[in-house]
Every structure is written in structure tokens, then in C-alpha cells.
PDB file of C-alpha atoms in Angstrom:
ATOM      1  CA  UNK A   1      57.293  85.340  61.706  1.00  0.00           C
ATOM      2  CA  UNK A   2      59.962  85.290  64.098  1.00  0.00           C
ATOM      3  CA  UNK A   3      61.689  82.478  63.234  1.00  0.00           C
ATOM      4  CA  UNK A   4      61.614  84.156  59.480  1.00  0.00           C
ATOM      5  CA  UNK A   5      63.182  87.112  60.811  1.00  0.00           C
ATOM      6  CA  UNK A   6      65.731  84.525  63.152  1.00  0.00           C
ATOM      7  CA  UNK A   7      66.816  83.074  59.685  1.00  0.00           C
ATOM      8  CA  UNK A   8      66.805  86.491  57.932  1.00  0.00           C
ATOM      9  CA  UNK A   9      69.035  88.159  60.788  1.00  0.00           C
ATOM     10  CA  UNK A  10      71.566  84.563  60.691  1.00  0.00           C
ATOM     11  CA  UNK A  11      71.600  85.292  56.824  1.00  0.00           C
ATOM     12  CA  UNK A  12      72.796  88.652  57.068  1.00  0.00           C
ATOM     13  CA  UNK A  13      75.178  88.222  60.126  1.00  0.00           C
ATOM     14  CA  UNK A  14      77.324  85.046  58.688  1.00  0.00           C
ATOM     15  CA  UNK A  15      78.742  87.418  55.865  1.00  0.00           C
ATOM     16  CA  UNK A  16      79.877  90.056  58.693  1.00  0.00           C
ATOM     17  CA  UNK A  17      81.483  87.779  60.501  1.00  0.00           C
ATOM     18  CA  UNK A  18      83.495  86.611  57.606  1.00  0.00           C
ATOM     19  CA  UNK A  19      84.105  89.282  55.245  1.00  0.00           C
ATOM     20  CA  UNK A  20      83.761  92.803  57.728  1.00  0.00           C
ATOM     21  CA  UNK A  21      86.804  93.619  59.387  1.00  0.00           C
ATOM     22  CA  UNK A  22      88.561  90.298  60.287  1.00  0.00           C
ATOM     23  CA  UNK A  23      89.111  90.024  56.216  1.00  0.00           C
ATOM     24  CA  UNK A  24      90.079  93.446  55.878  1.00  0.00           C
ATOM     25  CA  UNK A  25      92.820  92.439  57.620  1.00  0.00           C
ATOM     26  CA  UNK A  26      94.207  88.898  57.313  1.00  0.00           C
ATOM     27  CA  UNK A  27      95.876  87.616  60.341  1.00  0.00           C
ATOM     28  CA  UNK A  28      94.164  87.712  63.772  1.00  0.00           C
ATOM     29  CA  UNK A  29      97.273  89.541  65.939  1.00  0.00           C
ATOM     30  CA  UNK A  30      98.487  93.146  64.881  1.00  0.00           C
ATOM     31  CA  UNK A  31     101.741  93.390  66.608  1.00  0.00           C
ATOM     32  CA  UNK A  32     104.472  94.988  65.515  1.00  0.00           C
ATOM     33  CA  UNK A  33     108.549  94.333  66.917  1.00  0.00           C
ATOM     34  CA  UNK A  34     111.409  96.685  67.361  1.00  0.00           C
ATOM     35  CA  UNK A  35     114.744  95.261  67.869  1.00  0.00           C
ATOM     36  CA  UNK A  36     117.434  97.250  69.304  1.00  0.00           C
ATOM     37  CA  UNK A  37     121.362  96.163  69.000  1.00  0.00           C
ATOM     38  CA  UNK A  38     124.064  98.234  70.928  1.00  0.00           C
ATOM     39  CA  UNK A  39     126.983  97.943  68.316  1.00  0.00           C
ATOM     40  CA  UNK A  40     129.694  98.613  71.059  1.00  0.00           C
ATOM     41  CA  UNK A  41     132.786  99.104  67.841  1.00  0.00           C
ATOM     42  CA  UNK A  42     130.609 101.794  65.960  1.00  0.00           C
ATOM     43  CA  UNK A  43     128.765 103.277  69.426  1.00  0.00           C
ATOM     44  CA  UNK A  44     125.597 103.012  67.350  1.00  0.00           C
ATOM     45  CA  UNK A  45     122.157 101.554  68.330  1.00  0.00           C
ATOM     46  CA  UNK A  46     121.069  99.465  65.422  1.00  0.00           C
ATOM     47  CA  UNK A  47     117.109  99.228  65.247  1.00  0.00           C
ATOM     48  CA  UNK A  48     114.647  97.024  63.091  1.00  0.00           C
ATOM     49  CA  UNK A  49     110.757  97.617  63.254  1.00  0.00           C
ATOM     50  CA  UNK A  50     109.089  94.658  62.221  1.00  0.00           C
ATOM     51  CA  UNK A  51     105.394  95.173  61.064  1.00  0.00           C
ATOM     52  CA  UNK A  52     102.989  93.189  58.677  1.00  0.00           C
ATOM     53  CA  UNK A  53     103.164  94.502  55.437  1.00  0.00           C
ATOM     54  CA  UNK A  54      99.309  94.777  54.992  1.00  0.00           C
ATOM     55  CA  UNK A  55      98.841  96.682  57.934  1.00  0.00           C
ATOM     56  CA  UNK A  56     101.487  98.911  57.231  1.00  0.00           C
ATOM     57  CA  UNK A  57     100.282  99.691  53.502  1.00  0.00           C
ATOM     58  CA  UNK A  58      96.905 100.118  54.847  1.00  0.00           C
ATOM     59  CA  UNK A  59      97.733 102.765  57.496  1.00  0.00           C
ATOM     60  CA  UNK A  60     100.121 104.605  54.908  1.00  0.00           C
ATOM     61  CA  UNK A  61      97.300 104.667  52.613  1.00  0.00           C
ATOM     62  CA  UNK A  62      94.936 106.233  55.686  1.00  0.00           C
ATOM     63  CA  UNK A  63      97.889 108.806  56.668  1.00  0.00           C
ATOM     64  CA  UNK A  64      98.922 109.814  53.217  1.00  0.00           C
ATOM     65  CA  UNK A  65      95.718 109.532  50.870  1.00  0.00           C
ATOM     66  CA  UNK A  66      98.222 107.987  48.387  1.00  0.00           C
ATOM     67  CA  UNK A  67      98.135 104.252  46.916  1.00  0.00           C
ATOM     68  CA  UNK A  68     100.615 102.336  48.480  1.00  0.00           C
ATOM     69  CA  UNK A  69     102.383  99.394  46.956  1.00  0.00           C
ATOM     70  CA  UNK A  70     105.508  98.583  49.492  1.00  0.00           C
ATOM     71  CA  UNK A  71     106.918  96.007  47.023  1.00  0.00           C
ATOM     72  CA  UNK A  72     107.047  98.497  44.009  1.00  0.00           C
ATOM     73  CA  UNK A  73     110.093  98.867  42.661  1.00  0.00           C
ATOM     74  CA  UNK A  74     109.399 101.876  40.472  1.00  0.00           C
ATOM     75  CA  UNK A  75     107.747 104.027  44.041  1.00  0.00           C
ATOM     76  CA  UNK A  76     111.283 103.159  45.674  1.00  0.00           C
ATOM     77  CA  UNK A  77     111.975 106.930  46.453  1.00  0.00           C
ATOM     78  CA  UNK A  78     108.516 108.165  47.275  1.00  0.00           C
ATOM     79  CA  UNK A  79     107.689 104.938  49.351  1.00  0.00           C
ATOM     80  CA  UNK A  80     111.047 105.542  51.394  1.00  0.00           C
ATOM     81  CA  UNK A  81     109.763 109.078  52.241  1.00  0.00           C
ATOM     82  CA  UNK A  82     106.141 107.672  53.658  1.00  0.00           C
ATOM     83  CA  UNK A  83     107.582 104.993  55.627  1.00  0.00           C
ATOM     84  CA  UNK A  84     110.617 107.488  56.751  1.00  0.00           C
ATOM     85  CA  UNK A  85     107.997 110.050  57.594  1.00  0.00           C
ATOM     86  CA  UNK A  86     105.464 107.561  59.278  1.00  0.00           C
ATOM     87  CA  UNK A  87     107.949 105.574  61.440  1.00  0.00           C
ATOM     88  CA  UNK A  88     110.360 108.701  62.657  1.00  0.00           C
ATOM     89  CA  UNK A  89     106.480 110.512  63.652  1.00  0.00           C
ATOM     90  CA  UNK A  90     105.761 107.119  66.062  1.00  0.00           C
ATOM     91  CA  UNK A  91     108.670 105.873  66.890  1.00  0.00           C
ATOM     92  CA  UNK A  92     111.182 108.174  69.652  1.00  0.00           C
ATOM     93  CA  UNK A  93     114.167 107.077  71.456  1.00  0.00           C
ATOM     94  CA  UNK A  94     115.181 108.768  74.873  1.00  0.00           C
ATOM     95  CA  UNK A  95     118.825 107.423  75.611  1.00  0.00           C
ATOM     96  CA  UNK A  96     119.467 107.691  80.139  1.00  0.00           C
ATOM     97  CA  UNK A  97     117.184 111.215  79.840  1.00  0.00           C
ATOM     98  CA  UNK A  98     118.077 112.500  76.452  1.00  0.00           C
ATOM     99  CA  UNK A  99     116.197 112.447  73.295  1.00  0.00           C
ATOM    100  CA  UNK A 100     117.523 111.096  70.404  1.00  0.00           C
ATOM    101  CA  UNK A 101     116.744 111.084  66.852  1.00  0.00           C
ATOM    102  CA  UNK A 102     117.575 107.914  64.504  1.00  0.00           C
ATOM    103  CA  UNK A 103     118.610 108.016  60.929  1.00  0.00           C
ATOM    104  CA  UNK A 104     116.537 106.408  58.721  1.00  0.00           C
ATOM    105  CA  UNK A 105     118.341 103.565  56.700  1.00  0.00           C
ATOM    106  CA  UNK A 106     115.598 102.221  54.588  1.00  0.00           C
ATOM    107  CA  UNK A 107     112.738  99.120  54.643  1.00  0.00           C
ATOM    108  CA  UNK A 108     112.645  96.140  52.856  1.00  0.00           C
ATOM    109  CA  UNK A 109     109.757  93.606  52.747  1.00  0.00           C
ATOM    110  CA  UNK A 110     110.219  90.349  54.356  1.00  0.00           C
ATOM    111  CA  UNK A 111     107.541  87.976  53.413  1.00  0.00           C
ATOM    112  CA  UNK A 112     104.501  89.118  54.848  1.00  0.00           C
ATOM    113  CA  UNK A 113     106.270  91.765  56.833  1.00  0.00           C
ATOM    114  CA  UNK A 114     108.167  94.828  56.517  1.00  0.00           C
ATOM    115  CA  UNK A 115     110.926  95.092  58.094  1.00  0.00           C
ATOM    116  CA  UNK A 116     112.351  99.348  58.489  1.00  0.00           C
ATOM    117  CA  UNK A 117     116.157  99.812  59.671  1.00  0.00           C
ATOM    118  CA  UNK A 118     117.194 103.258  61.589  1.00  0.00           C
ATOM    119  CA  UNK A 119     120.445 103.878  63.301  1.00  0.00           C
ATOM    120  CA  UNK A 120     121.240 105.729  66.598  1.00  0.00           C
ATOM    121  CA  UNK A 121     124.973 107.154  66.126  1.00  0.00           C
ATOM    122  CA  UNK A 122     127.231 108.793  69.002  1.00  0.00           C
ATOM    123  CA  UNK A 123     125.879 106.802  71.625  1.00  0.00           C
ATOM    124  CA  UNK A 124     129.082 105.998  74.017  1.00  0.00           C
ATOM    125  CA  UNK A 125     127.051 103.680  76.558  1.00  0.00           C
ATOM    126  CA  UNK A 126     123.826 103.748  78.550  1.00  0.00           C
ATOM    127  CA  UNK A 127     122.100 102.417  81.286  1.00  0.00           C
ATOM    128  CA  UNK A 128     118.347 103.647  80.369  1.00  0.00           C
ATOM    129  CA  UNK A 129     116.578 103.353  76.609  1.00  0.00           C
ATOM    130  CA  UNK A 130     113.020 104.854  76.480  1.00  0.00           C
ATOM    131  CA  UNK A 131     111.054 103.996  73.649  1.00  0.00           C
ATOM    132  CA  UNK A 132     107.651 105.633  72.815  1.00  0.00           C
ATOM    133  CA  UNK A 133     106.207 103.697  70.301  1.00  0.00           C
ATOM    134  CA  UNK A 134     102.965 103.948  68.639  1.00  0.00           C
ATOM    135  CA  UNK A 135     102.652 102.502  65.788  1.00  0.00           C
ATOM    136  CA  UNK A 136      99.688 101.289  64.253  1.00  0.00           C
ATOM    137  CA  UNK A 137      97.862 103.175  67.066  1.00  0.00           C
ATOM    138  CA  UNK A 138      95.791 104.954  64.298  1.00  0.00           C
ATOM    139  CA  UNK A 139      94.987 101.876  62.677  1.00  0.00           C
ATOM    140  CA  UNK A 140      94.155  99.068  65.922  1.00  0.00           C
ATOM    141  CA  UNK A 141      92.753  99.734  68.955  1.00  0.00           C
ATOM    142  CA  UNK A 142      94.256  96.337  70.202  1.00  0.00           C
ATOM    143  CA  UNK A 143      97.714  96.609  68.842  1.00  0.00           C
ATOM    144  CA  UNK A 144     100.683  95.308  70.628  1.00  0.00           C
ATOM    145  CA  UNK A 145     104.019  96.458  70.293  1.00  0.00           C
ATOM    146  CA  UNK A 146     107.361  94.495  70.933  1.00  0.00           C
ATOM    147  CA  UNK A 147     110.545  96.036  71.668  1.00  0.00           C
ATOM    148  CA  UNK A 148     114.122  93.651  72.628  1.00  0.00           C
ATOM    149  CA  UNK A 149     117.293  95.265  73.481  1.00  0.00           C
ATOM    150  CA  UNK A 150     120.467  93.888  73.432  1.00  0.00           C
ATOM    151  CA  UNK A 151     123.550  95.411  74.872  1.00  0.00           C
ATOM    152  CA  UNK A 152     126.926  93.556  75.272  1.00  0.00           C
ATOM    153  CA  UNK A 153     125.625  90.247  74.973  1.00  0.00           C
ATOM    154  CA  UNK A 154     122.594  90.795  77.755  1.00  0.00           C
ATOM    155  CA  UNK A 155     119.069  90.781  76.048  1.00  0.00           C
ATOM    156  CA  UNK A 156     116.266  92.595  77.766  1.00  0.00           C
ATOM    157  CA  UNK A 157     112.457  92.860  76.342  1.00  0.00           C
ATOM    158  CA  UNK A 158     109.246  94.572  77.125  1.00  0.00           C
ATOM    159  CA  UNK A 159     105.653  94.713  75.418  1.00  0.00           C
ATOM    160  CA  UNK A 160     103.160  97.397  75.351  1.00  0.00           C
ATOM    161  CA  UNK A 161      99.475  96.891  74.329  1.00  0.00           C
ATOM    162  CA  UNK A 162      96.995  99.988  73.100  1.00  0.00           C
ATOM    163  CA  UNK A 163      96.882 102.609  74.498  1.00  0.00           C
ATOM    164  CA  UNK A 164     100.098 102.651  76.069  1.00  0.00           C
ATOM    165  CA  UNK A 165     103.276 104.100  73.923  1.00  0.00           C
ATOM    166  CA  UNK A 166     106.158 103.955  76.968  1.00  0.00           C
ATOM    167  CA  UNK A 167     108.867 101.495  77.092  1.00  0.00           C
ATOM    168  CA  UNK A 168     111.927 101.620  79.210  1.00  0.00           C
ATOM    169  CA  UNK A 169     114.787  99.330  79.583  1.00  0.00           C
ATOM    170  CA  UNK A 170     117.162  99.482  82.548  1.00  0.00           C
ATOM    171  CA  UNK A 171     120.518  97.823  82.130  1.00  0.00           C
TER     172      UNK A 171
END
């Protein structure tokens, strides 16, 4: 009997194992990147937030209770708005103590990413960029997130894993 019920339990778990949550989701890593360029002629910061396009449909789906379909052509206005409202809610900027908020530019999918552009106007120069950043937080309780800055040539990076949402860069 117990090696029936060894067989039985092997059985049952080699399915889990392939098909619960590791094909759910299809890529091992869920990290997401924000890059942040100092544009010194328009005094702007110029930011992309990189993040798998099935993770990012799947978390707008949780947040929203709406199908999502990033690459749909005819959603264009309504998708802008979830993405808009989901990235501006987990993304903040604090530029040398002050809070900032970035316009949102639009996203565009990359592949098998999605890649979402804001802009940070009116910013003359700094020597401190905080970044709280938790995306995908609701979705991964071993995300990573990524940010680079770059400012006048000099390029300066940082990581954060779950639960952690603070990033600062000194230049």
C-alpha cells in the first residue's frame, strides 16, 4: 500500500510542478527596469519602465477586473488609462527632497515586454533622485526592480528586491 500511495502522490505532484504557478507565468525572473535620462537642453528627466508584458496584463487584469489585451489596437485609449493609472499609483519620484509627479507619455509593447514612457519637466539639476517603486508588488512576492540613472554622461544603478520600494541615487 504505500508504495501505491508513493506512486499515486508522484502522479499527482508532476502536473503541479509543471502546470501550477511556474506556467501561469512563463519566464522564471519577474523583474521589472526603470531607466532614468537627465535631458540637460529640455531640464526634463526622461523615464522608461520596462516590465514583461504578461505580468503586466495579468496584474492589470487583478487591479482593474477588466480583460486586458496590451497589444489591442482598438483598447488604445482605455488601455492608456490602466497602465497610466497603475504605473503613476507605484511608481514616485522625490527630486534632492521634493516630490515630483511625471507626465505620462504612453506604453508601447516591445516583444515580450512593455515598455511605459513618463517625463519629469522643470527639473534645473539635482544631486539626489528617490524612487519608490513597487511594481508588481501585488502580483510577486520575489520581484526585483531595476532602476539606472544617467546624468551628464555619468550612469549610476541600484536594485531593490520585495519588499523593499526605496531607491536613491546620489550624484
Amino acid at each position: 500500500m504505500s508504495a501505491l500511495l508513493s506512486k499515486l502522490l508522484l502522479f499527482i505532484s508532476i502536473p503541479v510542478l509543471f502546470y501550477g504557478k511556474s506556467h501561469e507565468y512563463k519566464h522564471p525572473f519577474h523583474v521589472s527596469t526603470t531607466e532614468i535620462a537627465y535631458n540637460t537642453k529640455s531640464k526634463s528627466l526622461e523615464i522608461t519602465c520596462r516590465i514583461f508584458t504578461d505580468d503586466f496584463e495579468t496584474i492589470l487584469n487583478q487591479r482593474f477586473k477588466k480583460k486586458i489585451d496590451l497589444s489591442a489596437k482598438n483598447q488604445a485609449k482605455e488601455m492608456n488609462a490602466l497602465v497610466k493609472s497603475y504605473v503613476t499609483t507605484n511608481l514616485k519620484f522625490v527630486v534632492d527632497g521634493k516630490s515630483v509627479e511625471p507626465n505620462y507619455i504612453g506604453f508601447e509593447n516591445d516583444h515580450e515586454a512593455t515598455n511605459i514612457y513618463l517625463e519629469i519637466e522643470n527639473i534645473a539639476a539635482f544631486k539626489k533622485l528617490a524612487v519608490s517603486n513597487g511594481i508588481l508588488y501585488d502580483l510577486f512576492d520575489d520581484q526585483m526592480n531595476i532602476l539606472h540613472v544617467e546624468k551628464n554622461g555619468a550612469r549610476k544603478s541600484t536594485k531593490i528586491n520585495f519588499p523593499d520600494k526605496q531607491m536613491i541615487i546620489n550624484f
